[in-house]
Amino acid sequence: MNVAVLEPLEVIRCGLETMLRRIERISILECRRTMEELLVALSARGGEWDADVIIVSCCTLGEIADFVRITFPASRILILVTRADPGHLAMAAKTHADGYLMLHDITEATLDSTLQALMSGSVPMALPVASYLLERARSGGASPSRPQPYFSPRERDVIDLLLEGLSNRQIADRVGISLHSAKRHVSSVLSKVNSPSRTHFVAQMLATNGHRLQGA
């Protein structure tokens, strides 16, 4: 597994690097302060290295998360949420991330388990982020919903399991279909709502309409 870290604060960046280097499943690790430094490091490796997971601090959010997604479209993005106040949670929830982890929850064990979850296709989501999205859905604080595309009965089954945070393999087992079919249904669902990631889709479904689906 190849992992990159984007963290401007040295104390956090060095702490993450120390813990990540102890995780044996990580083959290559790049810990950089800025996106520019990460691109330079990539160039120094001959441009052949790509990160399986990129850990991005909430301190660096804004356009940087979108830039990371565009530059490394195959990488999974893990957002480190530094505080549980509404401002930080709102900022984190707007990103096109594949998972969320609270800074105060980080240990070597939680990092390892979260990375494994990401690589298996699951959607790790810190409780404060999930609670924030649910509260937005309940309070009607989200933007007015747009017309939804049609979802087949099978796709609606898959959506229910996506909202539970299940991986493609787990979805296949629960629904009783092949892994290839599960991947195809997940890809179809994300494509229909123009969602760049599973986590973004979950956030979109919860925050915009409380998971009300149009189908047969």
PDB file of C-alpha atoms in Angstrom:
ATOM      1  CA  MET A   1       0.000   0.000   0.000  1.00  0.00           C
ATOM      2  CA  ASN A   2       1.289   3.462  -0.923  1.00  0.00           C
ATOM      3  CA  VAL A   3       0.240   6.354   1.317  1.00  0.00           C
ATOM      4  CA  ALA A   4       0.720  10.120   1.073  1.00  0.00           C
ATOM      5  CA  VAL A   5       0.066  12.724   3.764  1.00  0.00           C
ATOM      6  CA  LEU A   6      -0.692  16.407   3.151  1.00  0.00           C
ATOM      7  CA  GLU A   7      -0.408  18.264   6.462  1.00  0.00           C
ATOM      8  CA  PRO A   8       0.904  21.817   6.947  1.00  0.00           C
ATOM      9  CA  LEU A   9       1.404  21.528  10.720  1.00  0.00           C
ATOM     10  CA  GLU A  10       4.756  19.911  11.471  1.00  0.00           C
ATOM     11  CA  VAL A  11       3.767  18.411  14.818  1.00  0.00           C
ATOM     12  CA  ILE A  12       0.787  16.588  13.277  1.00  0.00           C
ATOM     13  CA  ARG A  13       2.665  15.626  10.111  1.00  0.00           C
ATOM     14  CA  CYS A  14       5.601  14.145  12.038  1.00  0.00           C
ATOM     15  CA  GLY A  15       3.285  12.294  14.409  1.00  0.00           C
ATOM     16  CA  LEU A  16       1.392  10.758  11.508  1.00  0.00           C
ATOM     17  CA  GLU A  17       4.632   9.793   9.793  1.00  0.00           C
ATOM     18  CA  THR A  18       5.923   8.062  12.928  1.00  0.00           C
ATOM     19  CA  MET A  19       2.766   5.979  13.303  1.00  0.00           C
ATOM     20  CA  LEU A  20       2.386   5.205   9.603  1.00  0.00           C
ATOM     21  CA  ARG A  21       5.970   3.964   9.302  1.00  0.00           C
ATOM     22  CA  ARG A  22       5.171   1.335  11.920  1.00  0.00           C
ATOM     23  CA  ILE A  23       2.384  -0.128   9.774  1.00  0.00           C
ATOM     24  CA  GLU A  24       3.999  -2.969   7.858  1.00  0.00           C
ATOM     25  CA  ARG A  25       1.433  -3.057   5.055  1.00  0.00           C
ATOM     26  CA  ILE A  26       2.580   0.415   3.892  1.00  0.00           C
ATOM     27  CA  SER A  27       5.272   0.067   1.212  1.00  0.00           C
ATOM     28  CA  ILE A  28       5.893   3.705   0.315  1.00  0.00           C
ATOM     29  CA  LEU A  29       5.086   6.743   2.457  1.00  0.00           C
ATOM     30  CA  GLU A  30       5.351  10.398   1.464  1.00  0.00           C
ATOM     31  CA  CYS A  31       4.575  13.030   4.115  1.00  0.00           C
ATOM     32  CA  ARG A  32       4.566  16.559   2.700  1.00  0.00           C
ATOM     33  CA  ARG A  33       3.517  20.008   3.813  1.00  0.00           C
ATOM     34  CA  THR A  34       1.921  21.117   0.537  1.00  0.00           C
ATOM     35  CA  MET A  35       0.573  19.685  -2.708  1.00  0.00           C
ATOM     36  CA  GLU A  36       3.518  21.254  -4.532  1.00  0.00           C
ATOM     37  CA  GLU A  37       5.974  19.326  -2.358  1.00  0.00           C
ATOM     38  CA  LEU A  38       4.088  16.094  -2.979  1.00  0.00           C
ATOM     39  CA  LEU A  39       4.205  16.617  -6.746  1.00  0.00           C
ATOM     40  CA  VAL A  40       7.956  17.268  -6.551  1.00  0.00           C
ATOM     41  CA  ALA A  41       8.402  14.036  -4.582  1.00  0.00           C
ATOM     42  CA  LEU A  42       6.363  12.185  -7.200  1.00  0.00           C
ATOM     43  CA  SER A  43       8.512  13.636  -9.970  1.00  0.00           C
ATOM     44  CA  ALA A  44      11.656  12.552  -8.131  1.00  0.00           C
ATOM     45  CA  ARG A  45      10.365   8.976  -8.242  1.00  0.00           C
ATOM     46  CA  GLY A  46      10.118   9.173 -12.000  1.00  0.00           C
ATOM     47  CA  GLY A  47       6.400   9.834 -12.014  1.00  0.00           C
ATOM     48  CA  GLU A  48       5.698   6.103 -11.654  1.00  0.00           C
ATOM     49  CA  TRP A  49       4.493   6.214  -8.045  1.00  0.00           C
ATOM     50  CA  ASP A  50       0.850   6.783  -7.165  1.00  0.00           C
ATOM     51  CA  ALA A  51      -0.793   6.818  -3.760  1.00  0.00           C
ATOM     52  CA  ASP A  52      -3.457   4.297  -2.853  1.00  0.00           C
ATOM     53  CA  VAL A  53      -4.556   6.605  -0.020  1.00  0.00           C
ATOM     54  CA  ILE A  54      -3.935  10.321   0.456  1.00  0.00           C
ATOM     55  CA  ILE A  55      -4.484  11.654   3.964  1.00  0.00           C
ATOM     56  CA  VAL A  56      -5.517  15.310   3.905  1.00  0.00           C
ATOM     57  CA  SER A  57      -5.864  17.470   6.998  1.00  0.00           C
ATOM     58  CA  CYS A  58      -8.961  19.579   7.492  1.00  0.00           C
ATOM     59  CA  CYS A  59      -6.485  22.455   7.897  1.00  0.00           C
ATOM     60  CA  THR A  60      -5.681  22.210   4.171  1.00  0.00           C
ATOM     61  CA  LEU A  61      -9.230  21.908   2.852  1.00  0.00           C
ATOM     62  CA  GLY A  62     -10.986  24.213   0.457  1.00  0.00           C
ATOM     63  CA  GLU A  63     -10.000  23.727  -3.163  1.00  0.00           C
ATOM     64  CA  ILE A  64      -7.093  21.455  -2.209  1.00  0.00           C
ATOM     65  CA  ALA A  65      -9.320  18.383  -1.742  1.00  0.00           C
ATOM     66  CA  ASP A  66     -10.796  18.839  -5.225  1.00  0.00           C
ATOM     67  CA  PHE A  67      -7.292  19.380  -6.624  1.00  0.00           C
ATOM     68  CA  VAL A  68      -6.108  16.149  -4.993  1.00  0.00           C
ATOM     69  CA  ARG A  69      -9.086  14.295  -6.477  1.00  0.00           C
ATOM     70  CA  ILE A  70      -8.357  15.652  -9.961  1.00  0.00           C
ATOM     71  CA  THR A  71      -4.604  15.035  -9.761  1.00  0.00           C
ATOM     72  CA  PHE A  72      -4.897  11.557  -8.247  1.00  0.00           C
ATOM     73  CA  PRO A  73      -8.278  10.243  -9.485  1.00  0.00           C
ATOM     74  CA  ALA A  74      -7.502   6.624  -8.529  1.00  0.00           C
ATOM     75  CA  SER A  75      -6.426   7.463  -4.967  1.00  0.00           C
ATOM     76  CA  ARG A  76      -8.709   7.218  -1.959  1.00  0.00           C
ATOM     77  CA  ILE A  77      -8.888  10.409   0.102  1.00  0.00           C
ATOM     78  CA  LEU A  78      -9.012  10.256   3.891  1.00  0.00           C
ATOM     79  CA  ILE A  79      -9.887  13.541   5.627  1.00  0.00           C
ATOM     80  CA  LEU A  80      -8.524  14.236   9.104  1.00  0.00           C
ATOM     81  CA  VAL A  81     -11.119  16.352  10.912  1.00  0.00           C
ATOM     82  CA  THR A  82      -9.305  18.443  13.511  1.00  0.00           C
ATOM     83  CA  ARG A  83     -12.315  19.683  15.498  1.00  0.00           C
ATOM     84  CA  ALA A  84     -15.938  18.658  15.998  1.00  0.00           C
ATOM     85  CA  ASP A  85     -17.404  22.174  15.798  1.00  0.00           C
ATOM     86  CA  PRO A  86     -20.048  22.810  13.112  1.00  0.00           C
ATOM     87  CA  GLY A  87     -17.713  24.900  10.950  1.00  0.00           C
ATOM     88  CA  HIS A  88     -15.097  22.195  10.620  1.00  0.00           C
ATOM     89  CA  LEU A  89     -17.702  19.462  10.172  1.00  0.00           C
ATOM     90  CA  ALA A  90     -19.426  21.446   7.422  1.00  0.00           C
ATOM     91  CA  MET A  91     -16.093  21.995   5.682  1.00  0.00           C
ATOM     92  CA  ALA A  92     -15.208  18.307   5.882  1.00  0.00           C
ATOM     93  CA  ALA A  93     -18.660  17.155   4.715  1.00  0.00           C
ATOM     94  CA  LYS A  94     -18.379  19.232   1.527  1.00  0.00           C
ATOM     95  CA  THR A  95     -15.236  17.437   0.364  1.00  0.00           C
ATOM     96  CA  HIS A  96     -15.235  14.577  -2.112  1.00  0.00           C
ATOM     97  CA  ALA A  97     -13.560  12.263   0.397  1.00  0.00           C
ATOM     98  CA  ASP A  98     -13.659   8.489   0.711  1.00  0.00           C
ATOM     99  CA  GLY A  99     -13.458   8.480   4.505  1.00  0.00           C
ATOM    100  CA  TYR A 100     -13.191  10.651   7.611  1.00  0.00           C
ATOM    101  CA  LEU A 101     -11.169  10.270  10.822  1.00  0.00           C
ATOM    102  CA  MET A 102     -11.162  12.586  13.829  1.00  0.00           C
ATOM    103  CA  LEU A 103      -7.703  13.821  14.789  1.00  0.00           C
ATOM    104  CA  HIS A 104      -8.248  13.043  18.468  1.00  0.00           C
ATOM    105  CA  ASP A 105      -9.108   9.416  17.585  1.00  0.00           C
ATOM    106  CA  ILE A 106      -5.834   8.740  15.788  1.00  0.00           C
ATOM    107  CA  THR A 107      -3.648   5.922  17.023  1.00  0.00           C
ATOM    108  CA  GLU A 108      -1.510   3.469  15.101  1.00  0.00           C
ATOM    109  CA  ALA A 109      -4.341   0.927  15.403  1.00  0.00           C
ATOM    110  CA  THR A 110      -7.092   3.280  14.177  1.00  0.00           C
ATOM    111  CA  LEU A 111      -4.930   4.414  11.266  1.00  0.00           C
ATOM    112  CA  ASP A 112      -4.254   0.816  10.274  1.00  0.00           C
ATOM    113  CA  SER A 113      -7.899  -0.251  10.511  1.00  0.00           C
ATOM    114  CA  THR A 114      -9.096   2.846   8.635  1.00  0.00           C
ATOM    115  CA  LEU A 115      -6.603   2.285   5.815  1.00  0.00           C
ATOM    116  CA  GLN A 116      -7.672  -1.355   5.569  1.00  0.00           C
ATOM    117  CA  ALA A 117     -11.319  -0.281   5.408  1.00  0.00           C
ATOM    118  CA  LEU A 118     -10.581   2.178   2.613  1.00  0.00           C
ATOM    119  CA  MET A 119      -8.653  -0.404   0.603  1.00  0.00           C
ATOM    120  CA  SER A 120     -11.502  -2.914   0.951  1.00  0.00           C
ATOM    121  CA  GLY A 121     -13.987  -0.381  -0.436  1.00  0.00           C
ATOM    122  CA  SER A 122     -15.682   0.483   2.844  1.00  0.00           C
ATOM    123  CA  VAL A 123     -16.514   4.043   3.860  1.00  0.00           C
ATOM    124  CA  PRO A 124     -15.001   4.865   7.268  1.00  0.00           C
ATOM    125  CA  MET A 125     -16.828   7.855   8.698  1.00  0.00           C
ATOM    126  CA  ALA A 126     -16.128   9.486  12.047  1.00  0.00           C
ATOM    127  CA  LEU A 127     -19.189   9.632  14.295  1.00  0.00           C
ATOM    128  CA  PRO A 128     -19.268  13.474  14.529  1.00  0.00           C
ATOM    129  CA  VAL A 129     -19.325  13.732  10.716  1.00  0.00           C
ATOM    130  CA  ALA A 130     -22.091  11.131  10.387  1.00  0.00           C
ATOM    131  CA  SER A 131     -24.092  12.829  13.164  1.00  0.00           C
ATOM    132  CA  TYR A 132     -23.664  16.219  11.501  1.00  0.00           C
ATOM    133  CA  LEU A 133     -24.995  14.906   8.173  1.00  0.00           C
ATOM    134  CA  LEU A 134     -27.948  13.203   9.835  1.00  0.00           C
ATOM    135  CA  GLU A 135     -28.787  16.350  11.770  1.00  0.00           C
ATOM    136  CA  ARG A 136     -28.727  18.377   8.562  1.00  0.00           C
ATOM    137  CA  ALA A 137     -31.081  15.877   6.950  1.00  0.00           C
ATOM    138  CA  ARG A 138     -33.489  15.942   9.900  1.00  0.00           C
ATOM    139  CA  SER A 139     -33.496  19.723  10.230  1.00  0.00           C
ATOM    140  CA  GLY A 140     -33.961  20.352   6.527  1.00  0.00           C
ATOM    141  CA  GLY A 141     -30.880  22.541   6.538  1.00  0.00           C
ATOM    142  CA  ALA A 142     -29.623  21.244   3.229  1.00  0.00           C
ATOM    143  CA  SER A 143     -30.114  22.897  -0.125  1.00  0.00           C
ATOM    144  CA  PRO A 144     -33.321  22.121  -2.006  1.00  0.00           C
ATOM    145  CA  SER A 145     -33.026  18.736  -3.625  1.00  0.00           C
ATOM    146  CA  ARG A 146     -32.723  18.357  -7.356  1.00  0.00           C
ATOM    147  CA  PRO A 147     -34.827  15.908  -9.356  1.00  0.00           C
ATOM    148  CA  GLN A 148     -33.491  12.417  -8.724  1.00  0.00           C
ATOM    149  CA  PRO A 149     -32.666   9.894 -11.425  1.00  0.00           C
ATOM    150  CA  TYR A 150     -34.550   6.625 -11.570  1.00  0.00           C
ATOM    151  CA  PHE A 151     -33.035   3.796  -9.515  1.00  0.00           C
ATOM    152  CA  SER A 152     -33.944   0.190 -10.248  1.00  0.00           C
ATOM    153  CA  PRO A 153     -35.039  -2.043  -7.344  1.00  0.00           C
ATOM    154  CA  ARG A 154     -31.588  -3.674  -7.330  1.00  0.00           C
ATOM    155  CA  GLU A 155     -29.870  -0.283  -7.282  1.00  0.00           C
ATOM    156  CA  ARG A 156     -32.041   0.790  -4.352  1.00  0.00           C
ATOM    157  CA  ASP A 157     -30.942  -2.348  -2.487  1.00  0.00           C
ATOM    158  CA  VAL A 158     -27.333  -1.401  -3.215  1.00  0.00           C
ATOM    159  CA  ILE A 159     -27.926   2.174  -2.034  1.00  0.00           C
ATOM    160  CA  ASP A 160     -29.260   0.927   1.297  1.00  0.00           C
ATOM    161  CA  LEU A 161     -26.076  -1.079   1.778  1.00  0.00           C
ATOM    162  CA  LEU A 162     -23.867   1.817   0.675  1.00  0.00           C
ATOM    163  CA  LEU A 163     -25.490   3.913   3.385  1.00  0.00           C
ATOM    164  CA  GLU A 164     -24.488   1.217   5.874  1.00  0.00           C
ATOM    165  CA  GLY A 165     -20.866   1.666   4.759  1.00  0.00           C
ATOM    166  CA  LEU A 166     -20.509  -1.807   3.212  1.00  0.00           C
ATOM    167  CA  SER A 167     -17.730  -2.661   0.754  1.00  0.00           C
ATOM    168  CA  ASN A 168     -18.383  -4.068  -2.728  1.00  0.00           C
ATOM    169  CA  ARG A 169     -17.622  -7.587  -1.478  1.00  0.00           C
ATOM    170  CA  GLN A 170     -20.026  -7.191   1.455  1.00  0.00           C
ATOM    171  CA  ILE A 171     -22.732  -5.816  -0.863  1.00  0.00           C
ATOM    172  CA  ALA A 172     -22.282  -8.787  -3.184  1.00  0.00           C
ATOM    173  CA  ASP A 173     -22.637 -11.219  -0.285  1.00  0.00           C
ATOM    174  CA  ARG A 174     -25.695  -9.478   1.196  1.00  0.00           C
ATOM    175  CA  VAL A 175     -27.551  -9.146  -2.107  1.00  0.00           C
ATOM    176  CA  GLY A 176     -26.485 -12.546  -3.443  1.00  0.00           C
ATOM    177  CA  ILE A 177     -24.726 -11.343  -6.594  1.00  0.00           C
ATOM    178  CA  SER A 178     -21.199 -11.565  -7.956  1.00  0.00           C
ATOM    179  CA  LEU A 179     -18.519  -9.075  -6.973  1.00  0.00           C
ATOM    180  CA  HIS A 180     -18.424  -7.881 -10.590  1.00  0.00           C
ATOM    181  CA  SER A 181     -22.179  -7.196 -10.530  1.00  0.00           C
ATOM    182  CA  ALA A 182     -21.883  -5.350  -7.214  1.00  0.00           C
ATOM    183  CA  LYS A 183     -19.136  -3.118  -8.632  1.00  0.00           C
ATOM    184  CA  ARG A 184     -21.257  -2.466 -11.721  1.00  0.00           C
ATOM    185  CA  HIS A 185     -24.323  -1.484  -9.666  1.00  0.00           C
ATOM    186  CA  VAL A 186     -22.269   0.802  -7.383  1.00  0.00           C
ATOM    187  CA  SER A 187     -20.655   2.456 -10.396  1.00  0.00           C
ATOM    188  CA  SER A 188     -24.076   2.948 -12.008  1.00  0.00           C
ATOM    189  CA  VAL A 189     -25.518   4.551  -8.861  1.00  0.00           C
ATOM    190  CA  LEU A 190     -22.581   6.967  -8.486  1.00  0.00           C
ATOM    191  CA  SER A 191     -22.707   7.836 -12.179  1.00  0.00           C
ATOM    192  CA  LYS A 192     -26.434   8.620 -12.097  1.00  0.00           C
ATOM    193  CA  VAL A 193     -25.949  11.269  -9.406  1.00  0.00           C
ATOM    194  CA  ASN A 194     -22.571  12.465 -10.726  1.00  0.00           C
ATOM    195  CA  SER A 195     -20.891  11.565  -7.440  1.00  0.00           C
ATOM    196  CA  PRO A 196     -17.069  11.205  -7.410  1.00  0.00           C
ATOM    197  CA  SER A 197     -16.900   8.835  -4.432  1.00  0.00           C
ATOM    198  CA  ARG A 198     -18.947   6.545  -2.205  1.00  0.00           C
ATOM    199  CA  THR A 199     -18.599   8.842   0.803  1.00  0.00           C
ATOM    200  CA  HIS A 200     -19.688  11.868  -1.219  1.00  0.00           C
ATOM    201  CA  PHE A 201     -22.719   9.884  -2.372  1.00  0.00           C
ATOM    202  CA  VAL A 202     -23.649   8.903   1.204  1.00  0.00           C
ATOM    203  CA  ALA A 203     -23.317  12.519   2.332  1.00  0.00           C
ATOM    204  CA  GLN A 204     -25.343  13.689  -0.654  1.00  0.00           C
ATOM    205  CA  MET A 205     -28.164  11.225  -0.003  1.00  0.00           C
ATOM    206  CA  LEU A 206     -28.377  12.004   3.704  1.00  0.00           C
ATOM    207  CA  ALA A 207     -27.949  15.761   3.496  1.00  0.00           C
ATOM    208  CA  THR A 208     -30.180  16.520   0.508  1.00  0.00           C
ATOM    209  CA  ASN A 209     -33.180  14.284   0.922  1.00  0.00           C
ATOM    210  CA  GLY A 210     -32.836  12.004   3.904  1.00  0.00           C
ATOM    211  CA  HIS A 211     -32.538   8.983   1.573  1.00  0.00           C
ATOM    212  CA  ARG A 212     -35.799   9.196  -0.350  1.00  0.00           C
ATOM    213  CA  LEU A 213     -35.404   7.319  -3.610  1.00  0.00           C
ATOM    214  CA  GLN A 214     -37.289   7.349  -6.858  1.00  0.00           C
ATOM    215  CA  GLY A 215     -37.892   3.904  -8.276  1.00  0.00           C
ATOM    216  CA  ALA A 216     -40.382   1.259  -9.143  1.00  0.00           C
TER     217      ALA A 216
END
